[in-house]
Amino acid sequence: MRVVGVVVGVVLLAMLSFGVADAHTTKADIRVRIITPQANLYTSADYAGKVARVAKAGDSFVSVTDHKGFYLVKDEESGSFLYIPGEMVEVLGEVPAKKIIVSGQCPAPTQQDLSYWQVMSTDRYRGGGDGYGDSFKLRSRSHDGYDTAPNGKKYPATYDENTSYSPRVNGRQLVRDAMEYMGTPYVNGGTSTRGVDCSGLTQVCLKKQGIDVVHRASLQALEGRYVNYDELQPGDLVFFRDDDDERYLSHVGIYAGGGKFVHAGMSLGKVGVTSLSSKYFKQHYAFARRL
């Protein structure tokens, strides 16, 4: 018992010395793992603070608390407690709730509709401009099965669960690729480090793994397999409903773990990390797909 008391005392002393006495304590045995190519370890919960050292992708740490968007972790290499930005890590060992209800979540789709759509790359399909992006063209074999959003864009009326699909994307690699765009300016229609939008980010990151998708969130939602909210894994695409038409999926991001997702947000003005529990995205969450 004396040994346990000493250990607890050391942890509390470390927390107090770093000025986090008011921090929210995390669950026991929570580990976090770096998902970006590298991540600074700070001596305080502050991006402008002193960097003690730089960790690399895949490094994992035991977290004793979270504070102001940072995790306070025990760093074995330096023998001290340091802070890692929350968007740079994924949480490991967390037991998900049996059922999580998200306000406004669409029910699981049941109708078959993928047969209406056919996505082809421009090197196989030579056609005129149709407004669906520069790299890929969309053809419909039927005039049924899609609606038109207030902005004039067409979108599927229903989405198939597609449970027979076998996912082939390396989810954690997809997150790492998306993190390479952190801070990139939001540019409508963009697909590069000079500027990118939400579906442009997912498109270029999926392309690195040989998967071609249309440059539009509502049509990317046709791909892969439907995923329930409480089964999300890093690399799943998360889709959000539009303000003007709740059936139109106007935004997409990449789930990064720990209840957060990477996305090119118009409101952010850049590529960043946001919590799914934030008010707007909690209210507009639709569903997720695993490719």
Short mmCIF file of C-alpha atoms in Angstrom, two decimals:
data_model
loop_
_atom_site.label_atom_id
_atom_site.label_comp_id
_atom_site.label_asym_id
_atom_site.label_seq_id
_atom_site.Cartn_x
_atom_site.Cartn_y
_atom_site.Cartn_z
CA MET A 1 0.00 0.00 0.00
CA ARG A 2 2.90 2.34 0.73
CA VAL A 3 4.29 1.81 -2.81
CA VAL A 4 0.90 2.65 -4.35
CA GLY A 5 0.71 5.81 -2.25
CA VAL A 6 4.15 6.91 -3.40
CA VAL A 7 3.25 6.38 -7.08
CA VAL A 8 0.00 8.32 -6.76
CA GLY A 9 1.86 11.08 -4.97
CA VAL A 10 4.42 11.33 -7.78
CA VAL A 11 1.68 11.61 -10.41
CA LEU A 12 -0.20 14.27 -8.45
CA LEU A 13 3.02 16.19 -7.86
CA ALA A 14 3.78 16.10 -11.58
CA MET A 15 0.29 17.33 -12.42
CA LEU A 16 0.53 20.17 -9.93
CA SER A 17 3.99 21.16 -11.11
CA PHE A 18 2.67 21.52 -14.67
CA GLY A 19 -0.30 23.59 -13.50
CA VAL A 20 -3.09 21.09 -14.26
CA ALA A 21 -4.65 20.67 -10.84
CA ASP A 22 -8.04 21.49 -12.39
CA ALA A 23 -7.68 19.04 -15.29
CA HIS A 24 -10.32 16.44 -16.07
CA THR A 25 -8.92 13.03 -15.14
CA THR A 26 -9.19 10.34 -17.81
CA LYS A 27 -10.16 6.71 -17.33
CA ALA A 28 -7.58 4.32 -15.92
CA ASP A 29 -5.25 2.51 -18.34
CA ILE A 30 -5.93 4.87 -21.23
CA ARG A 31 -3.14 4.92 -23.78
CA VAL A 32 -2.74 7.33 -26.65
CA ARG A 33 -0.81 6.73 -29.86
CA ILE A 34 0.72 9.26 -32.27
CA ILE A 35 -1.12 9.24 -35.61
CA THR A 36 0.78 12.05 -37.32
CA PRO A 37 4.29 11.67 -38.81
CA GLN A 38 5.63 13.42 -35.72
CA ALA A 39 4.30 15.27 -32.70
CA ASN A 40 5.82 17.75 -30.28
CA LEU A 41 5.80 16.88 -26.59
CA TYR A 42 5.35 20.08 -24.58
CA THR A 43 6.12 20.92 -20.96
CA SER A 44 2.78 22.76 -20.76
CA ALA A 45 -0.64 22.57 -22.42
CA ASP A 46 0.31 25.31 -24.84
CA TYR A 47 1.39 25.25 -28.50
CA ALA A 48 3.66 28.18 -27.71
CA GLY A 49 5.22 26.32 -24.79
CA LYS A 50 8.61 24.65 -24.57
CA VAL A 51 9.06 21.49 -26.67
CA ALA A 52 10.79 18.81 -24.61
CA ARG A 53 11.20 16.39 -27.51
CA VAL A 54 9.54 15.15 -30.71
CA ALA A 55 7.74 11.80 -30.87
CA LYS A 56 7.14 9.86 -34.07
CA ALA A 57 4.14 8.10 -35.60
CA GLY A 58 3.18 4.94 -33.73
CA ASP A 59 4.69 5.96 -30.39
CA SER A 60 2.26 5.32 -27.54
CA PHE A 61 2.00 6.70 -24.02
CA VAL A 62 0.00 6.23 -20.84
CA SER A 63 -2.21 9.28 -20.28
CA VAL A 64 -2.89 10.41 -16.72
CA THR A 65 -5.14 13.35 -17.55
CA ASP A 66 -6.45 15.58 -20.34
CA HIS A 67 -6.38 19.36 -20.23
CA LYS A 68 -7.29 22.09 -22.72
CA GLY A 69 -7.17 19.72 -25.70
CA PHE A 70 -3.85 18.15 -24.65
CA TYR A 71 -3.07 14.79 -23.07
CA LEU A 72 -0.64 14.72 -20.16
CA VAL A 73 1.38 11.54 -20.65
CA LYS A 74 4.19 9.72 -18.94
CA ASP A 75 7.20 9.90 -21.25
CA GLU A 76 9.53 6.97 -20.53
CA GLU A 77 12.35 8.40 -22.67
CA SER A 78 12.69 11.66 -20.75
CA GLY A 79 11.36 10.31 -17.47
CA SER A 80 8.88 13.16 -17.11
CA PHE A 81 5.24 14.06 -17.72
CA LEU A 82 4.66 15.94 -20.97
CA TYR A 83 1.74 17.20 -23.05
CA ILE A 84 0.69 15.95 -26.51
CA PRO A 85 -1.91 17.86 -28.62
CA GLY A 86 -5.14 15.86 -28.75
CA GLU A 87 -5.42 16.03 -32.55
CA MET A 88 -2.08 14.29 -32.92
CA VAL A 89 -3.15 11.07 -31.19
CA GLU A 90 -5.77 8.37 -31.10
CA VAL A 91 -7.06 6.91 -27.85
CA LEU A 92 -6.42 3.19 -27.27
CA GLY A 93 -8.09 0.83 -24.85
CA GLU A 94 -11.30 2.80 -24.49
CA VAL A 95 -14.40 0.65 -24.02
CA PRO A 96 -17.22 2.08 -26.18
CA ALA A 97 -20.73 2.45 -24.85
CA LYS A 98 -23.18 -0.25 -25.93
CA LYS A 99 -25.38 2.28 -27.69
CA ILE A 100 -24.67 5.91 -28.48
CA ILE A 101 -27.47 8.14 -29.70
CA VAL A 102 -26.55 11.17 -31.78
CA SER A 103 -29.18 13.84 -32.22
CA GLY A 104 -30.42 13.90 -35.80
CA GLN A 105 -28.67 10.70 -36.85
CA CYS A 106 -30.23 9.20 -39.96
CA PRO A 107 -31.62 5.68 -39.57
CA ALA A 108 -29.68 2.83 -41.13
CA PRO A 109 -30.40 2.87 -44.88
CA THR A 110 -32.21 -0.16 -46.23
CA GLN A 111 -33.07 0.50 -49.86
CA GLN A 112 -30.80 -0.73 -52.64
CA ASP A 113 -29.69 2.14 -54.82
CA LEU A 114 -26.04 1.65 -55.78
CA SER A 115 -27.21 0.15 -59.07
CA TYR A 116 -28.29 3.63 -60.14
CA TRP A 117 -24.77 5.02 -60.05
CA GLN A 118 -21.59 4.25 -61.87
CA VAL A 119 -18.34 6.07 -61.23
CA MET A 120 -15.67 5.94 -63.92
CA SER A 121 -12.31 7.63 -64.27
CA THR A 122 -11.86 10.03 -67.17
CA ASP A 123 -9.37 7.73 -68.91
CA ARG A 124 -12.17 5.19 -69.35
CA TYR A 125 -15.07 7.55 -69.88
CA ARG A 126 -14.79 10.42 -72.31
CA GLY A 127 -17.63 12.80 -71.79
CA GLY A 128 -18.46 16.46 -71.40
CA GLY A 129 -18.18 18.40 -68.17
CA ASP A 130 -20.92 17.52 -65.72
CA GLY A 131 -19.91 19.47 -62.63
CA TYR A 132 -18.89 16.43 -60.59
CA GLY A 133 -15.18 17.27 -60.33
CA ASP A 134 -12.20 17.42 -62.63
CA SER A 135 -10.87 13.87 -62.20
CA PHE A 136 -13.98 11.73 -62.34
CA LYS A 137 -17.28 11.65 -64.17
CA LEU A 138 -20.57 10.36 -62.87
CA ARG A 139 -23.14 8.60 -65.00
CA SER A 140 -26.62 7.48 -64.03
CA ARG A 141 -28.29 4.55 -65.75
CA SER A 142 -31.64 5.83 -64.55
CA HIS A 143 -33.31 9.16 -63.94
CA ASP A 144 -34.72 7.75 -60.71
CA GLY A 145 -32.99 7.36 -57.37
CA TYR A 146 -31.64 10.85 -56.80
CA ASP A 147 -32.87 14.23 -55.67
CA THR A 148 -31.67 17.79 -56.14
CA ALA A 149 -30.36 19.92 -53.28
CA PRO A 150 -31.24 23.64 -52.98
CA ASN A 151 -27.82 24.45 -54.47
CA GLY A 152 -28.73 22.49 -57.61
CA LYS A 153 -26.44 19.51 -56.96
CA LYS A 154 -27.83 16.04 -57.44
CA TYR A 155 -27.56 13.50 -54.64
CA PRO A 156 -28.78 9.92 -54.00
CA ALA A 157 -32.20 9.63 -52.42
CA THR A 158 -31.15 6.55 -50.45
CA TYR A 159 -27.97 4.73 -49.48
CA ASP A 160 -27.39 0.99 -49.37
CA GLU A 161 -25.80 -0.53 -46.25
CA ASN A 162 -23.67 -2.64 -48.63
CA THR A 163 -22.83 -5.15 -45.88
CA SER A 164 -21.22 -7.54 -48.38
CA TYR A 165 -18.41 -5.05 -49.08
CA SER A 166 -15.01 -6.03 -47.64
CA PRO A 167 -13.14 -2.88 -46.53
CA ARG A 168 -9.60 -2.56 -47.86
CA VAL A 169 -8.48 0.87 -46.65
CA ASN A 170 -5.75 1.11 -44.02
CA GLY A 171 -7.68 3.43 -41.73
CA ARG A 172 -4.78 4.64 -39.62
CA GLN A 173 -2.73 5.38 -42.72
CA LEU A 174 -5.67 7.35 -44.11
CA VAL A 175 -5.69 9.46 -40.94
CA ARG A 176 -1.94 10.02 -41.15
CA ASP A 177 -2.25 11.11 -44.78
CA ALA A 178 -5.04 13.52 -43.85
CA MET A 179 -2.93 14.96 -41.03
CA GLU A 180 -0.31 15.91 -43.60
CA TYR A 181 -2.80 18.57 -44.74
CA MET A 182 -3.26 20.09 -41.26
CA GLY A 183 -3.55 23.85 -41.60
CA THR A 184 -4.03 23.75 -45.39
CA PRO A 185 -6.43 26.56 -46.40
CA TYR A 186 -10.02 25.66 -47.20
CA VAL A 187 -10.64 26.23 -50.91
CA ASN A 188 -13.89 25.15 -52.52
CA GLY A 189 -13.04 22.56 -55.18
CA GLY A 190 -9.41 22.30 -54.03
CA THR A 191 -7.45 19.05 -54.03
CA SER A 192 -3.89 20.06 -53.12
CA THR A 193 -1.74 21.45 -50.31
CA ARG A 194 -2.41 24.92 -51.74
CA GLY A 195 -6.07 24.53 -50.86
CA VAL A 196 -8.59 21.74 -50.34
CA ASP A 197 -12.25 21.24 -49.50
CA CYS A 198 -13.86 18.43 -47.50
CA SER A 199 -14.42 15.88 -50.27
CA GLY A 200 -11.20 16.94 -51.96
CA LEU A 201 -9.28 15.95 -48.83
CA THR A 202 -10.89 12.52 -48.66
CA GLN A 203 -10.43 12.06 -52.39
CA VAL A 204 -6.68 12.74 -52.46
CA CYS A 205 -6.06 10.67 -49.32
CA LEU A 206 -8.01 7.68 -50.62
CA LYS A 207 -6.22 8.00 -53.97
CA LYS A 208 -2.93 7.24 -52.17
CA GLN A 209 -4.35 3.80 -51.42
CA GLY A 210 -5.57 3.28 -54.97
CA ILE A 211 -9.22 4.10 -54.33
CA ASP A 212 -10.93 6.54 -56.69
CA VAL A 213 -13.97 8.45 -55.46
CA VAL A 214 -16.00 11.34 -56.85
CA HIS A 215 -15.19 14.84 -55.59
CA ARG A 216 -18.49 15.25 -53.75
CA ALA A 217 -19.44 14.25 -50.20
CA SER A 218 -22.95 12.99 -50.99
CA LEU A 219 -21.60 10.67 -53.69
CA GLN A 220 -18.64 9.44 -51.68
CA ALA A 221 -21.29 8.23 -49.22
CA LEU A 222 -22.28 5.60 -51.80
CA GLU A 223 -18.92 3.90 -51.40
CA GLY A 224 -17.89 1.26 -48.89
CA ARG A 225 -19.97 -0.22 -46.08
CA TYR A 226 -22.36 1.53 -43.70
CA VAL A 227 -20.95 1.85 -40.16
CA ASN A 228 -22.91 2.49 -36.96
CA TYR A 229 -21.83 5.38 -34.78
CA ASP A 230 -20.76 3.12 -31.92
CA GLU A 231 -18.59 1.04 -34.27
CA LEU A 232 -16.48 3.87 -35.69
CA GLN A 233 -12.82 3.12 -36.34
CA PRO A 234 -9.97 5.42 -37.45
CA GLY A 235 -10.19 5.93 -41.21
CA ASP A 236 -13.98 5.68 -41.49
CA LEU A 237 -15.56 8.48 -43.51
CA VAL A 238 -18.12 10.44 -41.48
CA PHE A 239 -20.87 12.36 -43.27
CA PHE A 240 -22.98 15.30 -42.18
CA ARG A 241 -26.37 16.67 -43.23
CA ASP A 242 -26.85 20.02 -44.93
CA ASP A 243 -28.61 22.91 -43.16
CA ASP A 244 -31.13 23.44 -45.96
CA ASP A 245 -31.85 19.80 -46.90
CA GLU A 246 -31.29 17.17 -44.21
CA ARG A 247 -31.16 14.33 -46.76
CA TYR A 248 -28.33 16.03 -48.65
CA LEU A 249 -24.90 15.12 -47.28
CA SER A 250 -22.87 18.27 -47.79
CA HIS A 251 -19.84 17.53 -45.60
CA VAL A 252 -17.42 14.66 -45.03
CA GLY A 253 -14.45 14.02 -42.76
CA ILE A 254 -12.15 11.19 -41.69
CA TYR A 255 -12.65 9.71 -38.22
CA ALA A 256 -9.37 9.91 -36.30
CA GLY A 257 -10.33 8.07 -33.11
CA GLY A 258 -11.11 9.41 -29.66
CA GLY A 259 -14.37 10.95 -30.86
CA LYS A 260 -12.60 13.34 -33.25
CA PHE A 261 -12.40 13.67 -37.02
CA VAL A 262 -10.09 15.37 -39.52
CA HIS A 263 -11.75 17.57 -42.13
CA ALA A 264 -11.41 20.57 -44.35
CA GLY A 265 -13.99 22.82 -42.74
CA MET A 266 -15.38 25.98 -44.27
CA SER A 267 -16.05 27.29 -40.77
CA LEU A 268 -12.46 26.51 -39.77
CA GLY A 269 -11.08 28.01 -42.95
CA LYS A 270 -8.54 25.19 -43.08
CA VAL A 271 -7.94 21.50 -42.42
CA GLY A 272 -8.30 20.79 -38.71
CA VAL A 273 -9.57 18.36 -36.11
CA THR A 274 -13.04 18.64 -34.55
CA SER A 275 -14.97 16.62 -31.98
CA LEU A 276 -18.04 14.72 -33.12
CA SER A 277 -19.67 15.83 -29.88
CA SER A 278 -19.40 19.52 -30.76
CA LYS A 279 -22.86 21.05 -31.04
CA TYR A 280 -23.08 21.60 -34.80
CA PHE A 281 -21.62 18.27 -35.89
CA LYS A 282 -23.55 16.32 -33.26
CA GLN A 283 -26.78 17.78 -34.63
CA HIS A 284 -25.82 17.24 -38.29
CA TYR A 285 -24.20 13.80 -38.12
CA ALA A 286 -25.72 11.37 -40.63
CA PHE A 287 -23.72 8.15 -40.83
CA ALA A 288 -20.30 6.70 -41.64
CA ARG A 289 -18.81 4.45 -44.34
CA ARG A 290 -15.82 2.14 -44.20
CA LEU A 291 -13.91 1.74 -47.46
#
